[in-house]
Coordinates of C-alpha atoms in Angstrom, one line a residue:
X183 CA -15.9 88.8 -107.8
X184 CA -12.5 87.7 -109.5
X185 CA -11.3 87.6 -112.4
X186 CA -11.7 83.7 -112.9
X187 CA -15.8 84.4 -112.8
X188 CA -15.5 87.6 -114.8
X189 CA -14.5 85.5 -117.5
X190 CA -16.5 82.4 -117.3
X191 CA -19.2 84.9 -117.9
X192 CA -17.7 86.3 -121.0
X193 CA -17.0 83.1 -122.2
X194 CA -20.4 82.2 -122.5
X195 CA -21.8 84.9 -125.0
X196 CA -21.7 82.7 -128.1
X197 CA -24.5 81.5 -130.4
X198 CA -25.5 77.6 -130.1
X199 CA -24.0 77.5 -126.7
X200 CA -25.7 75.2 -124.3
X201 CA -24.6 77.1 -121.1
X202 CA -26.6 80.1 -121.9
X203 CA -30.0 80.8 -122.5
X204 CA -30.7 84.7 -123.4
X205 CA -34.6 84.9 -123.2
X206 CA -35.6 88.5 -124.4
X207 CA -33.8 91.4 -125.5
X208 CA -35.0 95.5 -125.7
X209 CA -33.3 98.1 -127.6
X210 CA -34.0 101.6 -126.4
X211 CA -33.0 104.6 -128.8
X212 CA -32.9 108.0 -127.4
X213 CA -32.7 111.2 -129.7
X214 CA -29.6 113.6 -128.5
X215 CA -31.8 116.5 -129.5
X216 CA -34.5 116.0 -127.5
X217 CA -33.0 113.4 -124.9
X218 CA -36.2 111.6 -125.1
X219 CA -37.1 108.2 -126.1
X220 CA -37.6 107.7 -129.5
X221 CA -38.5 104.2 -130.5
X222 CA -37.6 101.1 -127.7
X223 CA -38.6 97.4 -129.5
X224 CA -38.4 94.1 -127.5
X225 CA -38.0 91.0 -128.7
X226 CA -37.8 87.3 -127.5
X227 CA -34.1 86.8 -128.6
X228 CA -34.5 83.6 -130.1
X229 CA -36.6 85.7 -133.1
X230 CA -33.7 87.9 -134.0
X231 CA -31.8 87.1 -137.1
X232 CA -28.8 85.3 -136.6
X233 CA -26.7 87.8 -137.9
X234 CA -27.7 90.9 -135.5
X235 CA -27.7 87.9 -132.6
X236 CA -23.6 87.8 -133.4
X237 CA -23.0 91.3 -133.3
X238 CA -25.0 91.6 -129.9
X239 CA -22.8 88.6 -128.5
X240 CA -20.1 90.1 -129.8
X241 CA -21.1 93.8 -128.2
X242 CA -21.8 92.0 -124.9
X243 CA -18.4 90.0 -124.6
X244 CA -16.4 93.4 -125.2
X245 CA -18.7 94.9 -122.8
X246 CA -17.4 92.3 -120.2
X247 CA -13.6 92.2 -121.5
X248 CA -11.2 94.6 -119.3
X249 CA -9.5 94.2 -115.9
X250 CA -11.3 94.4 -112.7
X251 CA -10.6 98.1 -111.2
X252 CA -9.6 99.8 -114.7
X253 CA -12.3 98.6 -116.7
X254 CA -14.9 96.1 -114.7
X255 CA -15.6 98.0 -111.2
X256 CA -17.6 95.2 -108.8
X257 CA -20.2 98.1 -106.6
X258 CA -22.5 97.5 -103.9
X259 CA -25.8 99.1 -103.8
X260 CA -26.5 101.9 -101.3
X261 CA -28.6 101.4 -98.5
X262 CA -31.8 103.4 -98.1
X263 CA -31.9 105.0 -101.6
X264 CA -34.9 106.7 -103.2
X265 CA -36.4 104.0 -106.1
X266 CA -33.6 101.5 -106.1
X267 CA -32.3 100.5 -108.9
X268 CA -31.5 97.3 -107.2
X269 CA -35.3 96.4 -106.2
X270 CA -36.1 97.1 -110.3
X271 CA -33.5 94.8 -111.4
X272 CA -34.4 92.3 -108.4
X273 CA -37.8 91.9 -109.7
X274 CA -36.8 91.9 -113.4
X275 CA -34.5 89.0 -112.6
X276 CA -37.5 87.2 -110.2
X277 CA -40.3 88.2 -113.0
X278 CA -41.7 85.9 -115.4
X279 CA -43.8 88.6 -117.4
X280 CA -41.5 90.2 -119.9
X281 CA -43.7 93.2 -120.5
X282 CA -43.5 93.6 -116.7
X283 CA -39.5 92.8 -117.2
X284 CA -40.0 95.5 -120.4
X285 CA -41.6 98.3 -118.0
X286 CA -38.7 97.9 -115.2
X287 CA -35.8 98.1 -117.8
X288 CA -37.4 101.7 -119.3
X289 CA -38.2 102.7 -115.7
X290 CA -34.0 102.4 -115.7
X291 CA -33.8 104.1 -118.8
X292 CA -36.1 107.3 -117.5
X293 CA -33.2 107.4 -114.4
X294 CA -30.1 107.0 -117.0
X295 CA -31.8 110.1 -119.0
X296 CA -32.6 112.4 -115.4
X297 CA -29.8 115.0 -115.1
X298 CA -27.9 113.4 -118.1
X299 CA -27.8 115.1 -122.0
X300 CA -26.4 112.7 -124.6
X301 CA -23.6 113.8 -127.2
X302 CA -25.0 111.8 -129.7
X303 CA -28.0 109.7 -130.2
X304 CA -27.5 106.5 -128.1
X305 CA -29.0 102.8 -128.0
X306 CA -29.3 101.0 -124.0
X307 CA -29.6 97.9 -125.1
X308 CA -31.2 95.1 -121.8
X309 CA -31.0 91.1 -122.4
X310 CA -31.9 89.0 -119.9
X311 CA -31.5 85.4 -119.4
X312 CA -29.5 82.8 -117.9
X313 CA -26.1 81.0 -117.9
X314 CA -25.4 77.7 -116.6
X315 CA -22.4 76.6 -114.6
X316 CA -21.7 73.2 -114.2
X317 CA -21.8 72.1 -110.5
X318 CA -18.3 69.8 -110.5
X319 CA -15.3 69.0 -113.0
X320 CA -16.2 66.8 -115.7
X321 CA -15.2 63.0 -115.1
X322 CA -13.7 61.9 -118.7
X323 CA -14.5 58.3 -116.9
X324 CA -17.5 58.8 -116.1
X325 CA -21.1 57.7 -118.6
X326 CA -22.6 61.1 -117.3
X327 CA -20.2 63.9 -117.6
X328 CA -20.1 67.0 -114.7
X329 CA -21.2 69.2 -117.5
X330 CA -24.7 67.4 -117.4
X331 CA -25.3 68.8 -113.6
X332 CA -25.3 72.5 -114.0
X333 CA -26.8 75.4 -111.8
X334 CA -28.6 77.9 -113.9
X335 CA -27.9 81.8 -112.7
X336 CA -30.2 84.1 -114.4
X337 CA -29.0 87.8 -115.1
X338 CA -30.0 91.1 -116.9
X339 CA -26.8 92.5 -118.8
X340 CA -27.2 96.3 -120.0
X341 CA -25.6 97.8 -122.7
X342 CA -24.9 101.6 -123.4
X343 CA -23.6 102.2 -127.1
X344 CA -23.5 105.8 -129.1
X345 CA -24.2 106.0 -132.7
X346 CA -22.4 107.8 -135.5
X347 CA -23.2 109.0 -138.8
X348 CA -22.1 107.1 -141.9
X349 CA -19.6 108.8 -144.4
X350 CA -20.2 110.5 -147.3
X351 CA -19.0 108.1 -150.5
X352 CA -18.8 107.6 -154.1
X353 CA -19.4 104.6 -155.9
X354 CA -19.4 103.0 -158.9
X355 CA -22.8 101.3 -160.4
X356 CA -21.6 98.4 -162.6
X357 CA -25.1 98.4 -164.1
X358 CA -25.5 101.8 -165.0
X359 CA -22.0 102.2 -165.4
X360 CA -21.4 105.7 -163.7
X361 CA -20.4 107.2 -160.8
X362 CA -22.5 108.1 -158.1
X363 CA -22.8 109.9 -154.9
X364 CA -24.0 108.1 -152.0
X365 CA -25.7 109.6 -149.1
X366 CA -27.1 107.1 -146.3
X367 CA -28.8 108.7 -143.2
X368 CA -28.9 106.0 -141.1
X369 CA -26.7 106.0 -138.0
X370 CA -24.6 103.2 -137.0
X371 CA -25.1 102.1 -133.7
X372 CA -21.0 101.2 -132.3
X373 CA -21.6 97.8 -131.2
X374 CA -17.9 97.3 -131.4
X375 CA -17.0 100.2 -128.8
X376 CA -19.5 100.0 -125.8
X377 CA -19.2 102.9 -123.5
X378 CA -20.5 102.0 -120.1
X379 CA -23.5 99.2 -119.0
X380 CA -23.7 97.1 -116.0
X381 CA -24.1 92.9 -115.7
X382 CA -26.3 92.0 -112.5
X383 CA -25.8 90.0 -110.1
X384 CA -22.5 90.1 -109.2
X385 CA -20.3 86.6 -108.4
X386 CA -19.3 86.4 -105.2
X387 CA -17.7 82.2 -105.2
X388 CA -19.3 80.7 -108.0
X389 CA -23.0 82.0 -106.8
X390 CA -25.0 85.0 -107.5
X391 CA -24.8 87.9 -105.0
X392 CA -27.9 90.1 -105.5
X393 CA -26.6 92.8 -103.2
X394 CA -23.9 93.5 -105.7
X395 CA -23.4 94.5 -109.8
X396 CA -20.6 94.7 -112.2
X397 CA -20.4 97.8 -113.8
X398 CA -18.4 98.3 -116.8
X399 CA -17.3 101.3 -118.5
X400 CA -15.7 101.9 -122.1
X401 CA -12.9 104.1 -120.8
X402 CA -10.3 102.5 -118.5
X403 CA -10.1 103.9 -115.1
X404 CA -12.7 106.6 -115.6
X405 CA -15.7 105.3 -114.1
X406 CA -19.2 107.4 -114.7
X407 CA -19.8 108.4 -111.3
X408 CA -23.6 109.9 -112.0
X409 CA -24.5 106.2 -113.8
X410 CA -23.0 104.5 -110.4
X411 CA -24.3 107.0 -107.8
X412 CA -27.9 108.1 -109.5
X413 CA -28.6 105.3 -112.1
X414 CA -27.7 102.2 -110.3
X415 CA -27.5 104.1 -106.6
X416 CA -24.2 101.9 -105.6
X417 CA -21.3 103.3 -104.0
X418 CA -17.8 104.3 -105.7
X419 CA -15.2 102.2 -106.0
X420 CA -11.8 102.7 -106.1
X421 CA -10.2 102.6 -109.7
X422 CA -6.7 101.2 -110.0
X423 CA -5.2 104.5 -110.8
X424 CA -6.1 106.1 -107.7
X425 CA -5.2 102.7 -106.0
X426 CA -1.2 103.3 -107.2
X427 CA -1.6 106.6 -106.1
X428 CA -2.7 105.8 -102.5
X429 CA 0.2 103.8 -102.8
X430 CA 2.9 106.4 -103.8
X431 CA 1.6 108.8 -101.4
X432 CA 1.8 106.3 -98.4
X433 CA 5.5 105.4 -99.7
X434 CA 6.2 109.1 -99.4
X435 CA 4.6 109.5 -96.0
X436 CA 7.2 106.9 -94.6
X437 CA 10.2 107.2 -96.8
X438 CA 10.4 110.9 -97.4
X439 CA 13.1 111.2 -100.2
X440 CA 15.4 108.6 -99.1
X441 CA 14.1 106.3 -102.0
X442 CA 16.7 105.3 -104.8
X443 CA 16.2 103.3 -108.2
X444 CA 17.4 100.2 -106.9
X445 CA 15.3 100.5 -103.7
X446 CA 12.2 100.9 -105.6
X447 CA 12.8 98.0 -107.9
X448 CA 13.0 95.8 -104.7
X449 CA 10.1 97.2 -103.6
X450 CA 8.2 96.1 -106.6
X451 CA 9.7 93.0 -106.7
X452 CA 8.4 92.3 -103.7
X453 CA 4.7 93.2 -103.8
X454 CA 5.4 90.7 -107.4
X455 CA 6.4 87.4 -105.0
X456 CA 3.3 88.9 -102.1
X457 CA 0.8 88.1 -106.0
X458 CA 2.9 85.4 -107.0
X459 CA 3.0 83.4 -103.7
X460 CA -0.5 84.3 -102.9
X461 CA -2.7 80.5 -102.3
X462 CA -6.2 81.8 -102.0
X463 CA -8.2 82.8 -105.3
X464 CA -8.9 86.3 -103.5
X465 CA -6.6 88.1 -104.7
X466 CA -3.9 89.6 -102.4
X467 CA -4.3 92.3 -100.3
X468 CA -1.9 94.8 -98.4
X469 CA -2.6 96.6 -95.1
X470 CA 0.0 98.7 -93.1
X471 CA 1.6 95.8 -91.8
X472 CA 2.2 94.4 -95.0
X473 CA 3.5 97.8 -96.4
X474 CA 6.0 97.6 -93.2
X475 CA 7.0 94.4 -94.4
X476 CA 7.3 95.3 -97.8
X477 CA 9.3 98.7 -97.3
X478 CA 11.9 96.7 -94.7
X479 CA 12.8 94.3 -96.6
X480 CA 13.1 96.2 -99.4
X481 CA 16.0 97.9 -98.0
X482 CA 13.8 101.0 -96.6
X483 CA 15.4 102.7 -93.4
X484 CA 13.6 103.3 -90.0
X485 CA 10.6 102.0 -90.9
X486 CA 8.6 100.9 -88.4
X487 CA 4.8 100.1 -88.0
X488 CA 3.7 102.7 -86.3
X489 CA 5.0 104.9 -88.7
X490 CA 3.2 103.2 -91.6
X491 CA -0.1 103.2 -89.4
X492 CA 0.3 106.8 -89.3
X493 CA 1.3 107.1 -93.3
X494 CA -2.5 105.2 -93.5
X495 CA -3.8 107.2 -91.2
X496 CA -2.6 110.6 -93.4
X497 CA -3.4 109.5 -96.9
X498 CA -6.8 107.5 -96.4
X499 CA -7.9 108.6 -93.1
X500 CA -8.4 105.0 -92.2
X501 CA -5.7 102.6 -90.5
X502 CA -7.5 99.6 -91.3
X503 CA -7.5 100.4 -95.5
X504 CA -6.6 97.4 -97.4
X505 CA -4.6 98.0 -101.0
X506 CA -5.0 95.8 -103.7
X507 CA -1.4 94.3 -104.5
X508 CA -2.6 94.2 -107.8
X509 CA -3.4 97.1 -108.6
X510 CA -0.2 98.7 -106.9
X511 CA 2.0 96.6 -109.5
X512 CA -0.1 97.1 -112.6
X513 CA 1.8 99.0 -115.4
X514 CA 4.5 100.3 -112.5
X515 CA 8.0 101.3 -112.8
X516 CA 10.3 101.7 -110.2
X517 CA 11.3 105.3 -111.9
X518 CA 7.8 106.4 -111.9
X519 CA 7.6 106.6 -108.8
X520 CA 7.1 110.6 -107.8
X521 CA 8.2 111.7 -104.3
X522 CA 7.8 115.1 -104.6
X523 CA 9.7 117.2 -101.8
X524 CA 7.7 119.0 -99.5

C-alpha cells in the first residue's frame, strides 16, 4: 500500500459522495468497570441523522490521516492462527446478512476485550460498505466520462474511540434569570481523537489485497502490539522510529566514529536525491549495497561492501534487510545522529 491509495481512501469519507456507499454501521460500548459490553446498536447507515453521519466521516478520515510507518502500519495476517480474525472479516466483507455481518464484528469485539482492561469507557465503532474507484482517467472529450466506469471495493473500517466525562459548568438561564449549576452525566465519546482501529483490505496497486489490513493507531510510532498480534493475529511491522534507528546503528557498525557534521549532511542529502530520483510508485528502498553506495559517496572512508554486509548482518541479523529511504530521512538531522563510542 502507498501513500497515493492511503489517501484516495480518505478522500472518500464525505456525505453525498457518489464514490462511496457505507451500508451499515454498529456502535459497541464497553463499561471500564466491568470491561463488558454494555449496549452495541446497528444501524443501516443511511438511517442515521445527518448530523452524527458527519461526525463519523469526520472520525473515520482522522482515523485514516497519518504517514505510513508512524501512524498507518500496512500488516499481514499470520499464518495458522487460532480463530482468525482474517477469516471473520473475510466473511463479513463476502456476507450479505448484516446480522450475520453484526455477529462477526462482536465476535471481534469479545477478542479486543480478552487479556485487555480499558482506562475509560470506550466505543468500537464497525461500518462497512464500499468505495468506488474509477477504472481510467477521465476524458474531458469524451460524452461518457472515466468516472462513469468504476470498480466498486467493499471494506469493513473499525474504529476504537475513548469517552470522557463532561465538565462541571455554570450557566445563566435568560428565562428564569439566575444562575445555575449544571451537571450532565453523559460521556462524550472523542470522535475527534481516535486511538487505534484497522481499515480491511489492504491496497496493494489499485486492487484489494485480502491477505493484508491497515492498521492505524492514534499515537505516532507506538503501535499496540496485543491489538496486532491477538486481535487481528498479523505480524509486527516495523515503525519508522526503529527504522532510523536500524539505520544509525548500521552507520556506526561501518563508520565507527570517523563521522563529522558535514559528512553526515552528505549523507542525508543523498538518501534525499535516492527519494527524489526514485521512478516507480514503490517507494524507495535501501539494502547494503545501497548503504555502500550511499556512505562512499558521501565521503565515508574504507567502506566497502562486505563490510556493510556484515554491519546488516550485526544489527538485523539478516543481510538481505531492505530500509525504507523514507523513513531513514523523516524528521533527521545530520547532528542527531548518535555514534556512541564503544
Amino acid at each position: 500500500m502507498i501513500k497515493k491509495e492511503v489517501a484516495h481512501i480518505r478522500k472518500q469519507f464525505k456525505l453525498d459522495n457518489d464514490l462511496l456507499n457505507i451500508d451499515d454501521i454498529l456502535n459497541v460500548y464497553i463499561m471500564k468497570e466491568t470491561n463488558e459490553i454494555y449496549h452495541w446498536e446497528r444501524l443501516p447507515f443511511g438511517l442515521v441523522d445527518r448530523e452524527k453521519q458527519e461526525l463519523y466521516m469526520g472520525n473515520f478520515k482522522k482515523l485514516l490521516t497519518g504517514e505510513l510507518d508512524h501512524k498507518l502500519f500496512e500488516l499481514k495476517f499470520q499464518e495458522n492462527a487460532e480463530d482468525p480474525a482474517q477469516v471473520m472479516l473475510h466473511q463479513g466483507l463476502s456476507t450479505g446478512d448484516p446480522e450475520e455481518w453484526q455477529d462477526l464484528m462482536l465476535l471481534l469485539v469479545d477478542k479486543m476485550m480478552a487479556d485487555t482492561k480499558y482506562e475509560r469507557d470506550t466505543v468500537i465503532t464497525f461500518v462497512r460498505g464500499q468505495y468506488y474507484r474509477p477504472t481510467k482517467a477521465r476524458n474531458e472529450e469524451a460524452e461518457e466520462s472515466g468516472k462513469d466506469e468504476v470498480f466498486g471495493h467493499p471494506f469493513i473500517l473499525c474504529s476504537v474511540n475513548s469517552t470522557e466525562k463532561q465538565r462541571k459548568t455554570l450557566l445563566f438561564d435568560y428565562v428564569e434569570r439566575e444562575f445555575k449549576y449544571n451537571v450532565i452525566v453523559d460521556p462524550i465519546i472523542k470522535l475527534s481523537s481516535p486511538e487505534e482501529g484497522f481499515f480491511y483490505p489492504s491496497v496493494t496497486d489499485n486492487y484489494s489485497d485480502v491477505n493484508r489490513i491497515l492498521y492505524c493507531t492514534g499515537k505516532s510510532n507506538f503501535p499496540n502490539p496485543h491489538f496486532i498480534e491477538h486481535v487481528l493475529n498479523a505480524d509486527r511491522s516495523t515503525t519508522a522510529m526503529e527504522e532510523r534507528g536500524i539505520f544509525e546503528e548500521i552507520v556506526k557498525e561501518v563508520a565507527g566514529e570517523q563521522l563529522d557534521g558535514a559528512t553526515l549532511a552528505h549523507v542525508y542529502e543523498e538518501i534525499h536525491h535516492v527519494i527524489e530520483n526514485h521512478q516507480e510508485e514503490e517507494p524507495p528502498k535501501l539494502d547494503y549495497k545501497d548503504v555502500e553506495r550511499v556512505l562512499t559517496v558521501s565521503g565515508v572512508e574504507n567502506v566497502t561492501p562486505e563490510k556493510v554486509e556484515q554491519a546488516f548482518q550485526t544489527v538485523v541479523d539478516d543481510t538481505n534487510y531492505e530500509l525504507k529511504a523514507s523513513s531513514v530521512m523523516r524528521n533527521s538531522r545530520p547532528n542527531r545522529l548518535r555514534l556512541i563510542p564503544r
